[in-house]
Amino acid sequence: MNIMELDIRTILVLLVFGNVASALTIFVYQRRFGFNPPVMHYLAGVLFQSVAWVLLDVQKLVPAFWSVYVGNALLIVGYNMAAIGLSTVGNQDRRIYRTHALVTVLGIVGFVAFSSTPASQTVAASIAALGAFIGLSVWMLRSPHRTDLKLFIGIASIVYCGILVARAVSAMLAGDNFGLMTPAPIQTIAFVPLVLVSSVGAIGFIIISKETIDARLAESEEKYRSLVERANEGIVIAQDSRFVYVNPKMAELLGTSPAMLIGRLFAEYLWPDDRERILTNHHERLAGGTLAESSDIRIIAADGTPRWLSMSSAIIHWDGRPATLNLISDVDERKRSEEQSARLL
């Protein structure tokens, strides 16, 4: 047998199992994160395709209405729902839903209207599938967070559209007996990519979802970092009695740079009379003790004199272990005024 004329029935069986495996993979993976609309659309799409390929594979065992019309209708719905799922990961453009809904309706109506013979069914099915892949290529290439994988999917969808057009033309030229089960090189070229997609589609969908989440996290992290770096309050994260993060404002209060403080014992910068109290509070807080959230402390200023600060502390996790997040305000002028008033009184 010519390698380019593979048994269509075998390919259809592979398509069924490939889509089911893809759906199960995504279902198991997403149980940890929840089933958002893109996931639900993609799962529904591959499951519709699985049922469609089963109906198309048993067309000699069931009435033509079920195998030909219902099968192809489910296939068109499945293609478009999977395309919606892939396209809406990180892109909630409502036009995606409207476009694929319209393409689905037109595809089903067109197939029913123009599928009187096996050849016309092949032509109509190929053209009806075009809409889903054209839409997918457009949304992948226009994605606001376009990655190399999305670029590849967009280009691959365009190439597959060319294959579908070639299959439709081949069916028109071959005559009325060219049907789904007709062995031909163009059939192999059209179906084998679908087998690959059904097998690795889940991985691609998961990677796109993760890339989108990572991009959003990086964007959020950059925003929060910008806010922290520009804050008018000192911000310190302390762990094991050492600085693990210091923002520029806190470094300014200590008269040095953030890089010089990372890894150093924070007790070195505390006024000697306050060191024991603050270290004890730090360790008790990490151990789960109940302490006041805020307190006044003194640090050693750049000129060697004490400087009053107000510190609010909370427990966080840093690199998987407990640490304290400390917000520092400069209250030196207020404390000195209070001390002067006390002396006058």
mmCIF file of N, CA, C and O in Angstrom, residues 176-239:
data_model
loop_
_atom_site.group_PDB
_atom_site.id
_atom_site.type_symbol
_atom_site.label_atom_id
_atom_site.label_comp_id
_atom_site.label_asym_id
_atom_site.label_seq_id
_atom_site.Cartn_x
_atom_site.Cartn_y
_atom_site.Cartn_z
ATOM 1 N N ASP A 176 -18.131 11.982 -8.488
ATOM 2 C CA ASP A 176 -19.118 11.801 -7.420
ATOM 3 C C ASP A 176 -18.763 10.702 -6.430
ATOM 4 O O ASP A 176 -19.319 10.659 -5.335
ATOM 5 N N ASN A 177 -17.875 9.788 -6.774
ATOM 6 C CA ASN A 177 -17.580 8.659 -5.886
ATOM 7 C C ASN A 177 -16.471 8.955 -4.883
ATOM 8 O O ASN A 177 -16.117 8.097 -4.089
ATOM 9 N N PHE A 178 -15.913 10.153 -4.928
ATOM 10 C CA PHE A 178 -14.848 10.501 -3.986
ATOM 11 C C PHE A 178 -15.491 10.874 -2.649
ATOM 12 O O PHE A 178 -16.135 11.913 -2.524
ATOM 13 N N GLY A 179 -15.306 10.011 -1.643
ATOM 14 C CA GLY A 179 -15.922 10.256 -0.347
ATOM 15 C C GLY A 179 -14.913 10.237 0.787
ATOM 16 O O GLY A 179 -13.694 10.223 0.576
ATOM 17 N N LEU A 180 -15.441 10.192 1.992
ATOM 18 C CA LEU A 180 -14.590 10.234 3.173
ATOM 19 C C LEU A 180 -13.612 9.073 3.212
ATOM 20 O O LEU A 180 -12.447 9.245 3.583
ATOM 21 N N MET A 181 -14.072 7.870 2.813
ATOM 22 C CA MET A 181 -13.245 6.674 2.927
ATOM 23 C C MET A 181 -12.387 6.406 1.699
ATOM 24 O O MET A 181 -11.682 5.399 1.643
ATOM 25 N N THR A 182 -12.421 7.281 0.724
ATOM 26 C CA THR A 182 -11.645 7.079 -0.498
ATOM 27 C C THR A 182 -10.158 7.246 -0.210
ATOM 28 O O THR A 182 -9.732 8.310 0.251
ATOM 29 N N PRO A 183 -9.337 6.201 -0.448
ATOM 30 C CA PRO A 183 -7.897 6.347 -0.221
ATOM 31 C C PRO A 183 -7.262 7.234 -1.287
ATOM 32 O O PRO A 183 -7.473 7.013 -2.479
ATOM 33 N N ALA A 184 -6.547 8.221 -0.868
ATOM 34 C CA ALA A 184 -5.886 9.138 -1.789
ATOM 35 C C ALA A 184 -4.835 9.923 -1.017
ATOM 36 O O ALA A 184 -4.983 10.149 0.194
ATOM 37 N N PRO A 185 -3.771 10.351 -1.697
ATOM 38 C CA PRO A 185 -2.732 11.120 -0.990
ATOM 39 C C PRO A 185 -3.283 12.357 -0.279
ATOM 40 O O PRO A 185 -2.859 12.661 0.845
ATOM 41 N N ILE A 186 -4.223 13.063 -0.913
ATOM 42 C CA ILE A 186 -4.746 14.276 -0.293
ATOM 43 C C ILE A 186 -5.510 13.951 0.989
ATOM 44 O O ILE A 186 -5.535 14.755 1.937
ATOM 45 N N GLN A 187 -6.121 12.773 1.051
ATOM 46 C CA GLN A 187 -6.817 12.359 2.270
ATOM 47 C C GLN A 187 -5.810 12.170 3.416
ATOM 48 O O GLN A 187 -6.038 12.610 4.550
ATOM 49 N N THR A 188 -4.698 11.499 3.094
ATOM 50 C CA THR A 188 -3.659 11.298 4.107
ATOM 51 C C THR A 188 -3.098 12.635 4.578
ATOM 52 O O THR A 188 -2.926 12.871 5.784
ATOM 53 N N ILE A 189 -2.834 13.519 3.622
ATOM 54 C CA ILE A 189 -2.282 14.837 3.957
ATOM 55 C C ILE A 189 -3.257 15.631 4.823
ATOM 56 O O ILE A 189 -2.849 16.408 5.691
ATOM 57 N N ALA A 190 -4.566 15.428 4.599
ATOM 58 C CA ALA A 190 -5.576 16.172 5.352
ATOM 59 C C ALA A 190 -5.808 15.601 6.743
ATOM 60 O O ALA A 190 -6.022 16.357 7.706
ATOM 61 N N PHE A 191 -5.737 14.276 6.891
ATOM 62 C CA PHE A 191 -6.108 13.656 8.164
ATOM 63 C C PHE A 191 -4.939 13.456 9.130
ATOM 64 O O PHE A 191 -5.121 13.540 10.347
ATOM 65 N N VAL A 192 -3.749 13.167 8.610
ATOM 66 C CA VAL A 192 -2.613 12.917 9.495
ATOM 67 C C VAL A 192 -2.320 14.122 10.396
ATOM 68 O O VAL A 192 -2.070 13.942 11.603
ATOM 69 N N PRO A 193 -2.335 15.385 9.893
ATOM 70 C CA PRO A 193 -2.138 16.508 10.814
ATOM 71 C C PRO A 193 -3.167 16.561 11.934
ATOM 72 O O PRO A 193 -2.850 16.950 13.059
ATOM 73 N N LEU A 194 -4.410 16.141 11.618
ATOM 74 C CA LEU A 194 -5.442 16.127 12.652
ATOM 75 C C LEU A 194 -5.130 15.090 13.731
ATOM 76 O O LEU A 194 -5.415 15.309 14.909
ATOM 77 N N VAL A 195 -4.546 13.957 13.319
ATOM 78 C CA VAL A 195 -4.140 12.944 14.302
ATOM 79 C C VAL A 195 -3.078 13.517 15.222
ATOM 80 O O VAL A 195 -3.119 13.345 16.453
ATOM 81 N N LEU A 196 -2.116 14.243 14.646
ATOM 82 C CA LEU A 196 -1.062 14.856 15.458
ATOM 83 C C LEU A 196 -1.641 15.900 16.405
ATOM 84 O O LEU A 196 -1.264 15.977 17.575
ATOM 85 N N VAL A 197 -2.570 16.703 15.886
ATOM 86 C CA VAL A 197 -3.191 17.738 16.716
ATOM 87 C C VAL A 197 -3.974 17.103 17.863
ATOM 88 O O VAL A 197 -3.918 17.568 19.005
ATOM 89 N N SER A 198 -4.707 16.028 17.560
ATOM 90 C CA SER A 198 -5.491 15.380 18.615
ATOM 91 C C SER A 198 -4.593 14.768 19.681
ATOM 92 O O SER A 198 -4.973 14.672 20.849
ATOM 93 N N SER A 199 -3.375 14.379 19.299
ATOM 94 C CA SER A 199 -2.457 13.743 20.242
ATOM 95 C C SER A 199 -1.722 14.760 21.108
ATOM 96 O O SER A 199 -1.532 14.556 22.306
ATOM 97 N N VAL A 200 -1.285 15.850 20.482
ATOM 98 C CA VAL A 200 -0.474 16.830 21.222
ATOM 99 C C VAL A 200 -1.242 18.111 21.520
ATOM 100 O O VAL A 200 -0.684 19.046 22.102
ATOM 101 N N GLY A 201 -2.522 18.157 21.120
ATOM 102 C CA GLY A 201 -3.305 19.371 21.330
ATOM 103 C C GLY A 201 -3.405 19.764 22.786
ATOM 104 O O GLY A 201 -3.357 20.950 23.124
ATOM 105 N N ALA A 202 -3.547 18.765 23.659
ATOM 106 C CA ALA A 202 -3.657 19.072 25.089
ATOM 107 C C ALA A 202 -2.400 19.735 25.602
ATOM 108 O O ALA A 202 -2.451 20.703 26.372
ATOM 109 N N ILE A 203 -1.256 19.234 25.148
ATOM 110 C CA ILE A 203 0.011 19.828 25.588
ATOM 111 C C ILE A 203 0.105 21.271 25.113
ATOM 112 O O ILE A 203 0.498 22.169 25.857
ATOM 113 N N GLY A 204 -0.271 21.488 23.836
ATOM 114 C CA GLY A 204 -0.241 22.843 23.302
ATOM 115 C C GLY A 204 -1.162 23.781 24.056
ATOM 116 O O GLY A 204 -0.784 24.920 24.365
ATOM 117 N N PHE A 205 -2.359 23.316 24.366
ATOM 118 C CA PHE A 205 -3.314 24.154 25.099
ATOM 119 C C PHE A 205 -2.787 24.483 26.496
ATOM 120 O O PHE A 205 -2.864 25.630 26.945
ATOM 121 N N ILE A 206 -2.221 23.486 27.174
ATOM 122 C CA ILE A 206 -1.680 23.707 28.515
ATOM 123 C C ILE A 206 -0.515 24.689 28.471
ATOM 124 O O ILE A 206 -0.398 25.581 29.321
ATOM 125 N N ILE A 207 0.347 24.551 27.463
ATOM 126 C CA ILE A 207 1.494 25.453 27.355
ATOM 127 C C ILE A 207 1.027 26.885 27.102
ATOM 128 O O ILE A 207 1.538 27.835 27.711
ATOM 129 N N ILE A 208 0.040 27.046 26.212
ATOM 130 C CA ILE A 208 -0.479 28.390 25.940
ATOM 131 C C ILE A 208 -1.087 28.987 27.206
ATOM 132 O O ILE A 208 -0.878 30.167 27.531
ATOM 133 N N SER A 209 -1.840 28.183 27.952
ATOM 134 C CA SER A 209 -2.429 28.663 29.201
ATOM 135 C C SER A 209 -1.350 29.083 30.186
ATOM 136 O O SER A 209 -1.441 30.141 30.815
ATOM 137 N N LYS A 210 -0.305 28.266 30.303
ATOM 138 C CA LYS A 210 0.780 28.581 31.239
ATOM 139 C C LYS A 210 1.538 29.825 30.783
ATOM 140 O O LYS A 210 1.911 30.671 31.607
ATOM 141 N N GLU A 211 1.780 29.959 29.484
ATOM 142 C CA GLU A 211 2.467 31.144 28.982
ATOM 143 C C GLU A 211 1.669 32.405 29.296
ATOM 144 O O GLU A 211 2.237 33.436 29.674
ATOM 145 N N THR A 212 0.352 32.311 29.144
ATOM 146 C CA THR A 212 -0.504 33.468 29.431
ATOM 147 C C THR A 212 -0.472 33.820 30.912
ATOM 148 O O THR A 212 -0.368 34.990 31.286
ATOM 149 N N ILE A 213 -0.555 32.794 31.764
ATOM 150 C CA ILE A 213 -0.499 33.028 33.211
ATOM 151 C C ILE A 213 0.846 33.627 33.597
ATOM 152 O O ILE A 213 0.926 34.578 34.390
ATOM 153 N N ASP A 214 1.927 33.078 33.036
ATOM 154 C CA ASP A 214 3.264 33.586 33.351
ATOM 155 C C ASP A 214 3.407 35.042 32.920
ATOM 156 O O ASP A 214 4.024 35.853 33.633
ATOM 157 N N ALA A 215 2.849 35.375 31.733
ATOM 158 C CA ALA A 215 2.943 36.757 31.252
ATOM 159 C C ALA A 215 2.183 37.707 32.178
ATOM 160 O O ALA A 215 2.660 38.806 32.491
ATOM 161 N N ARG A 216 1.019 37.276 32.648
ATOM 162 C CA ARG A 216 0.234 38.115 33.561
ATOM 163 C C ARG A 216 0.929 38.257 34.907
ATOM 164 O O ARG A 216 0.937 39.345 35.505
ATOM 165 N N LEU A 217 1.518 37.165 35.392
ATOM 166 C CA LEU A 217 2.236 37.235 36.657
ATOM 167 C C LEU A 217 3.438 38.166 36.552
ATOM 168 O O LEU A 217 3.714 38.955 37.471
ATOM 169 N N ALA A 218 4.153 38.072 35.418
ATOM 170 C CA ALA A 218 5.311 38.937 35.232
ATOM 171 C C ALA A 218 4.887 40.399 35.174
ATOM 172 O O ALA A 218 5.546 41.281 35.740
ATOM 173 N N GLU A 219 3.754 40.647 34.509
ATOM 174 C CA GLU A 219 3.245 42.017 34.422
ATOM 175 C C GLU A 219 2.828 42.528 35.799
ATOM 176 O O GLU A 219 3.147 43.667 36.170
ATOM 177 N N SER A 220 2.124 41.685 36.557
ATOM 178 C CA SER A 220 1.710 42.087 37.909
ATOM 179 C C SER A 220 2.916 42.289 38.816
ATOM 180 O O SER A 220 2.968 43.245 39.596
ATOM 181 N N GLU A 221 3.890 41.385 38.695
ATOM 182 C CA GLU A 221 5.094 41.508 39.512
ATOM 183 C C GLU A 221 5.824 42.809 39.208
ATOM 184 O O GLU A 221 6.314 43.481 40.123
ATOM 185 N N GLU A 222 5.877 43.163 37.926
ATOM 186 C CA GLU A 222 6.550 44.402 37.554
ATOM 187 C C GLU A 222 5.825 45.618 38.122
ATOM 188 O O GLU A 222 6.459 46.575 38.599
ATOM 189 N N LYS A 223 4.488 45.584 38.098
ATOM 190 C CA LYS A 223 3.712 46.692 38.652
ATOM 191 C C LYS A 223 3.941 46.824 40.155
ATOM 192 O O LYS A 223 4.179 47.925 40.663
ATOM 193 N N TYR A 224 3.853 45.690 40.862
ATOM 194 C CA TYR A 224 4.043 45.739 42.315
ATOM 195 C C TYR A 224 5.471 46.131 42.672
ATOM 196 O O TYR A 224 5.709 46.871 43.637
ATOM 197 N N ARG A 225 6.435 45.631 41.898
ATOM 198 C CA ARG A 225 7.820 45.997 42.156
ATOM 199 C C ARG A 225 8.014 47.501 41.985
ATOM 200 O O ARG A 225 8.706 48.150 42.773
ATOM 201 N N SER A 226 7.379 48.046 40.934
ATOM 202 C CA SER A 226 7.489 49.493 40.701
ATOM 203 C C SER A 226 6.892 50.272 41.868
ATOM 204 O O SER A 226 7.466 51.269 42.326
ATOM 205 N N LEU A 227 5.730 49.802 42.374
ATOM 206 C CA LEU A 227 5.106 50.477 43.519
ATOM 207 C C LEU A 227 5.986 50.407 44.761
ATOM 208 O O LEU A 227 6.154 51.393 45.482
ATOM 209 N N VAL A 228 6.563 49.222 44.999
ATOM 210 C CA VAL A 228 7.405 49.044 46.188
ATOM 211 C C VAL A 228 8.680 49.865 46.071
ATOM 212 O O VAL A 228 9.121 50.495 47.037
ATOM 213 N N GLU A 229 9.278 49.858 44.873
ATOM 214 C CA GLU A 229 10.539 50.583 44.703
ATOM 215 C C GLU A 229 10.337 52.093 44.869
ATOM 216 O O GLU A 229 11.243 52.800 45.312
ATOM 217 N N ARG A 230 9.160 52.594 44.510
ATOM 218 C CA ARG A 230 8.906 54.033 44.571
ATOM 219 C C ARG A 230 8.172 54.458 45.843
ATOM 220 O O ARG A 230 7.819 55.629 46.001
ATOM 221 N N ALA A 231 7.919 53.527 46.732
ATOM 222 C CA ALA A 231 7.144 53.828 47.937
ATOM 223 C C ALA A 231 7.876 54.838 48.814
ATOM 224 O O ALA A 231 9.112 54.861 48.883
ATOM 225 N N ASN A 232 7.088 55.674 49.481
ATOM 226 C CA ASN A 232 7.651 56.648 50.415
ATOM 227 C C ASN A 232 7.916 56.047 51.790
ATOM 228 O O ASN A 232 8.447 56.714 52.671
ATOM 229 N N GLU A 233 7.485 54.804 51.968
ATOM 230 C CA GLU A 233 7.753 54.083 53.204
ATOM 231 C C GLU A 233 8.886 53.100 52.976
ATOM 232 O O GLU A 233 9.071 52.582 51.866
ATOM 233 N N GLY A 234 9.634 52.823 54.047
ATOM 234 C CA GLY A 234 10.626 51.772 53.964
ATOM 235 C C GLY A 234 9.945 50.415 54.024
ATOM 236 O O GLY A 234 8.993 50.215 54.780
ATOM 237 N N ILE A 235 10.404 49.482 53.202
ATOM 238 C CA ILE A 235 9.838 48.131 53.177
ATOM 239 C C ILE A 235 10.981 47.141 53.337
ATOM 240 O O ILE A 235 11.960 47.180 52.580
ATOM 241 N N VAL A 236 10.845 46.269 54.332
ATOM 242 C CA VAL A 236 11.893 45.303 54.646
ATOM 243 C C VAL A 236 11.269 43.924 54.787
ATOM 244 O O VAL A 236 10.221 43.776 55.438
ATOM 245 N N ILE A 237 11.903 42.907 54.202
ATOM 246 C CA ILE A 237 11.549 41.516 54.475
ATOM 247 C C ILE A 237 12.739 40.899 55.178
ATOM 248 O O ILE A 237 13.871 40.934 54.677
ATOM 249 N N ALA A 238 12.475 40.372 56.397
ATOM 250 C CA ALA A 238 13.547 39.808 57.219
ATOM 251 C C ALA A 238 13.285 38.325 57.463
ATOM 252 O O ALA A 238 12.156 37.911 57.720
ATOM 253 N N GLN A 239 14.349 37.550 57.372
ATOM 254 C CA GLN A 239 14.263 36.103 57.598
ATOM 255 C C GLN A 239 15.561 35.635 58.238
ATOM 256 O O GLN A 239 16.657 36.037 57.806
#
